[in-house]
Amino acid sequence: MHKEKTVLSADENTQVFSHWEHTTDAVYAELSVPADAKEVDILSFFYKEKDGSIKVCEKGMQVAPYFNPTFKIFTDAEYLYLANLEGKYAFPLSSIMGIHTVKKHIRIAGWNKETPYNKGIYKQYKLTTDNYGCIHCKSYHILELNQNGEIWGLYFPNYELPVFEEATK
């Protein structure tokens, strides 16, 4: 622990973290992401489609079948946006059909939030962790969209529901 604090507080590391923060801010500014955009976890996973339904599948030595990359979420008059350092995705608000809840236990690769999974606003979701650092959720949600007659879904963990509800109201 002492060594970690020493390494993290070294001047050169402070400069690296500062440079990373400025670079990140510049990317989000280039993508027109508002400064007050909230961060949200999206579920990402490998799947197979069979008879019109999605089946999650694990690949090789995965610790968990679900990954939870962080995106910035925001809206304007016409679109719901999700942005990260790789790009920005726009979904017409008019295409949103609703949010579907799936009461199924899932295992997510890790925790991205500053507040611990079992504290503050996250305590109510009764999330647990295992020996591998995976987060266990009792449910997840799907934001359903109709794009040109085809149904799409944005999957997200149960603890992100309030953020999605606020963004899509």
GROMACS .gro file of C-alpha atoms in nm:
model
  169
    1MET     CA    1   0.000   0.000   0.000
    2HIS     CA    2   0.284   0.241   0.085
    3LYS     CA    3   0.459   0.160  -0.242
    4GLU     CA    4   0.134   0.219  -0.437
    5LYS     CA    5   0.092   0.565  -0.279
    6THR     CA    6   0.454   0.651  -0.352
    7VAL     CA    7   0.424   0.548  -0.717
    8LEU     CA    8   0.090   0.724  -0.769
    9SER     CA    9   0.211   1.047  -0.612
   10ALA     CA   10   0.538   1.070  -0.806
   11ASP     CA   11   0.563   1.387  -1.016
   12GLU     CA   12   0.592   1.201  -1.346
   13ASN     CA   13   0.278   1.000  -1.270
   14THR     CA   14   0.091   1.317  -1.179
   15GLN     CA   15   0.191   1.457  -1.517
   16VAL     CA   16   0.076   1.141  -1.697
   17PHE     CA   17  -0.262   1.147  -1.521
   18SER     CA   18  -0.298   1.519  -1.595
   19HIS     CA   19  -0.214   1.464  -1.964
   20TRP     CA   20  -0.464   1.175  -1.981
   21GLU     CA   21  -0.736   1.392  -1.827
   22HIS     CA   22  -0.670   1.678  -2.072
   23THR     CA   23  -0.667   1.438  -2.367
   24THR     CA   24  -0.993   1.278  -2.254
   25ASP     CA   25  -1.154   1.620  -2.211
   26ALA     CA   26  -1.038   1.720  -2.561
   27VAL     CA   27  -1.188   1.405  -2.716
   28TYR     CA   28  -1.523   1.463  -2.545
   29ALA     CA   29  -1.518   1.829  -2.649
   30GLU     CA   30  -1.453   1.725  -3.011
   31LEU     CA   31  -1.753   1.489  -2.987
   32SER     CA   32  -1.969   1.774  -2.844
   33VAL     CA   33  -2.033   1.587  -2.521
   34PRO     CA   34  -2.176   1.826  -2.259
   35ALA     CA   35  -1.965   1.870  -1.946
   36ASP     CA   36  -2.261   1.760  -1.733
   37ALA     CA   37  -2.321   1.432  -1.923
   38LYS     CA   38  -2.358   1.142  -1.683
   39GLU     CA   39  -2.150   0.826  -1.702
   40VAL     CA   40  -2.336   0.503  -1.755
   41ASP     CA   41  -2.235   0.137  -1.791
   42ILE     CA   42  -2.358  -0.047  -2.101
   43LEU     CA   43  -2.356  -0.427  -2.114
   44SER     CA   44  -2.144  -0.577  -2.388
   45PHE     CA   45  -2.129  -0.950  -2.458
   46PHE     CA   46  -2.081  -1.221  -2.718
   47TYR     CA   47  -2.405  -1.373  -2.837
   48LYS     CA   48  -2.573  -1.602  -3.085
   49GLU     CA   49  -2.910  -1.533  -3.238
   50LYS     CA   50  -3.142  -1.830  -3.268
   51ASP     CA   51  -3.506  -1.817  -3.374
   52GLY     CA   52  -3.512  -1.441  -3.321
   53SER     CA   53  -3.382  -1.452  -2.963
   54ILE     CA   54  -3.041  -1.364  -2.827
   55LYS     CA   55  -2.838  -1.618  -2.633
   56VAL     CA   56  -2.533  -1.493  -2.443
   57CYS     CA   57  -2.229  -1.714  -2.484
   58GLU     CA   58  -1.891  -1.719  -2.312
   59LYS     CA   59  -1.568  -1.729  -2.507
   60GLY     CA   60  -1.258  -1.911  -2.387
   61MET     CA   61  -1.114  -1.793  -2.061
   62GLN     CA   62  -1.360  -1.512  -1.987
   63VAL     CA   63  -1.398  -1.426  -1.620
   64ALA     CA   64  -1.755  -1.308  -1.686
   65PRO     CA   65  -1.982  -1.316  -1.991
   66TYR     CA   66  -2.077  -0.947  -1.956
   67PHE     CA   67  -1.846  -0.648  -1.986
   68ASN     CA   68  -1.956  -0.301  -1.878
   69PRO     CA   69  -1.776  -0.027  -2.070
   70THR     CA   70  -1.851   0.327  -1.955
   71PHE     CA   71  -2.022   0.577  -2.183
   72LYS     CA   72  -2.137   0.936  -2.141
   73ILE     CA   73  -2.513   0.966  -2.189
   74PHE     CA   74  -2.699   1.281  -2.294
   75THR     CA   75  -2.985   1.398  -2.513
   76ASP     CA   76  -3.094   1.688  -2.726
   77ALA     CA   77  -3.437   1.756  -2.878
   78GLU     CA   78  -3.407   1.468  -3.126
   79TYR     CA   79  -3.150   1.214  -3.009
   80LEU     CA   80  -3.024   1.002  -2.723
   81TYR     CA   81  -2.643   0.994  -2.739
   82LEU     CA   82  -2.390   0.752  -2.598
   83ALA     CA   83  -2.025   0.855  -2.628
   84ASN     CA   84  -1.692   0.717  -2.520
   85LEU     CA   85  -1.335   0.775  -2.632
   86GLU     CA   86  -1.397   0.561  -2.941
   87GLY     CA   87  -1.692   0.758  -3.076
   88LYS     CA   88  -2.045   0.886  -3.038
   89TYR     CA   89  -2.368   0.700  -3.116
   90ALA     CA   90  -2.698   0.877  -3.181
   91PHE     CA   91  -3.038   0.712  -3.142
   92PRO     CA   92  -3.352   0.900  -3.247
   93LEU     CA   93  -3.575   0.960  -2.946
   94SER     CA   94  -3.870   0.877  -3.173
   95SER     CA   95  -3.730   0.523  -3.218
   96ILE     CA   96  -3.741   0.442  -2.846
   97MET     CA   97  -4.010   0.186  -2.771
   98GLY     CA   98  -3.948   0.148  -2.398
   99ILE     CA   99  -3.737  -0.023  -2.137
  100HIS     CA  100  -3.779  -0.396  -2.084
  101THR     CA  101  -3.668  -0.556  -1.754
  102VAL     CA  102  -3.510  -0.901  -1.750
  103LYS     CA  103  -3.511  -1.069  -1.409
  104LYS     CA  104  -3.208  -1.287  -1.462
  105HIS     CA  105  -2.886  -1.311  -1.261
  106ILE     CA  106  -2.582  -1.186  -1.454
  107ARG     CA  107  -2.211  -1.166  -1.382
  108ILE     CA  108  -2.027  -0.849  -1.494
  109ALA     CA  109  -1.649  -0.836  -1.538
  110GLY     CA  110  -1.582  -0.549  -1.295
  111TRP     CA  111  -1.686  -0.226  -1.127
  112ASN     CA  112  -1.625   0.116  -1.291
  113LYS     CA  113  -1.783   0.357  -1.045
  114GLU     CA  114  -1.605   0.567  -0.782
  115THR     CA  115  -1.868   0.477  -0.522
  116PRO     CA  116  -1.830   0.112  -0.414
  117TYR     CA  117  -2.092  -0.133  -0.546
  118ASN     CA  118  -2.233  -0.189  -0.194
  119LYS     CA  119  -2.244   0.175  -0.079
  120GLY     CA  120  -2.441   0.493  -0.147
  121ILE     CA  121  -2.695   0.482  -0.429
  122TYR     CA  122  -2.580   0.133  -0.535
  123LYS     CA  123  -2.655  -0.033  -0.201
  124GLN     CA  124  -3.026  -0.067  -0.287
  125TYR     CA  125  -2.946  -0.301  -0.579
  126LYS     CA  126  -2.795  -0.565  -0.347
  127LEU     CA  127  -2.503  -0.622  -0.582
  128THR     CA  128  -2.247  -0.880  -0.476
  129THR     CA  129  -1.896  -0.969  -0.583
  130ASP     CA  130  -1.703  -1.292  -0.611
  131ASN     CA  131  -1.340  -1.401  -0.576
  132TYR     CA  132  -1.264  -1.284  -0.931
  133GLY     CA  133  -1.391  -0.929  -0.870
  134CYS     CA  134  -1.699  -0.987  -1.084
  135ILE     CA  135  -2.016  -0.801  -0.994
  136HIS     CA  136  -2.338  -1.004  -0.965
  137CYS     CA  137  -2.671  -0.838  -1.053
  138LYS     CA  138  -3.016  -0.985  -1.007
  139SER     CA  139  -3.154  -0.821  -1.322
  140TYR     CA  140  -3.076  -0.604  -1.621
  141HIS     CA  141  -3.269  -0.385  -1.863
  142ILE     CA  142  -3.301  -0.342  -2.237
  143LEU     CA  143  -3.375  -0.007  -2.397
  144GLU     CA  144  -3.570  -0.116  -2.705
  145LEU     CA  145  -3.544   0.084  -3.027
  146ASN     CA  146  -3.719   0.049  -3.362
  147GLN     CA  147  -3.474   0.137  -3.639
  148ASN     CA  148  -3.639   0.115  -3.981
  149GLY     CA  149  -3.870  -0.165  -3.872
  150GLU     CA  150  -3.593  -0.364  -3.702
  151ILE     CA  151  -3.590  -0.396  -3.323
  152TRP     CA  152  -3.260  -0.319  -3.150
  153GLY     CA  153  -3.170  -0.330  -2.783
  154LEU     CA  154  -2.925  -0.142  -2.563
  155TYR     CA  155  -2.855  -0.362  -2.261
  156PHE     CA  156  -2.761  -0.209  -1.927
  157PRO     CA  157  -2.726  -0.323  -1.563
  158ASN     CA  158  -3.005  -0.272  -1.310
  159TYR     CA  159  -2.817   0.005  -1.126
  160GLU     CA  160  -2.827   0.228  -1.438
  161LEU     CA  161  -3.209   0.229  -1.470
  162PRO     CA  162  -3.261   0.574  -1.309
  163VAL     CA  163  -3.011   0.734  -1.549
  164PHE     CA  164  -3.179   0.580  -1.856
  165GLU     CA  165  -3.527   0.669  -1.730
  166GLU     CA  166  -3.422   1.030  -1.682
  167ALA     CA  167  -3.260   1.046  -2.026
  168THR     CA  168  -3.559   0.894  -2.208
  169LYS     CA  169  -3.854   1.064  -2.036
   0.00000   0.00000   0.00000
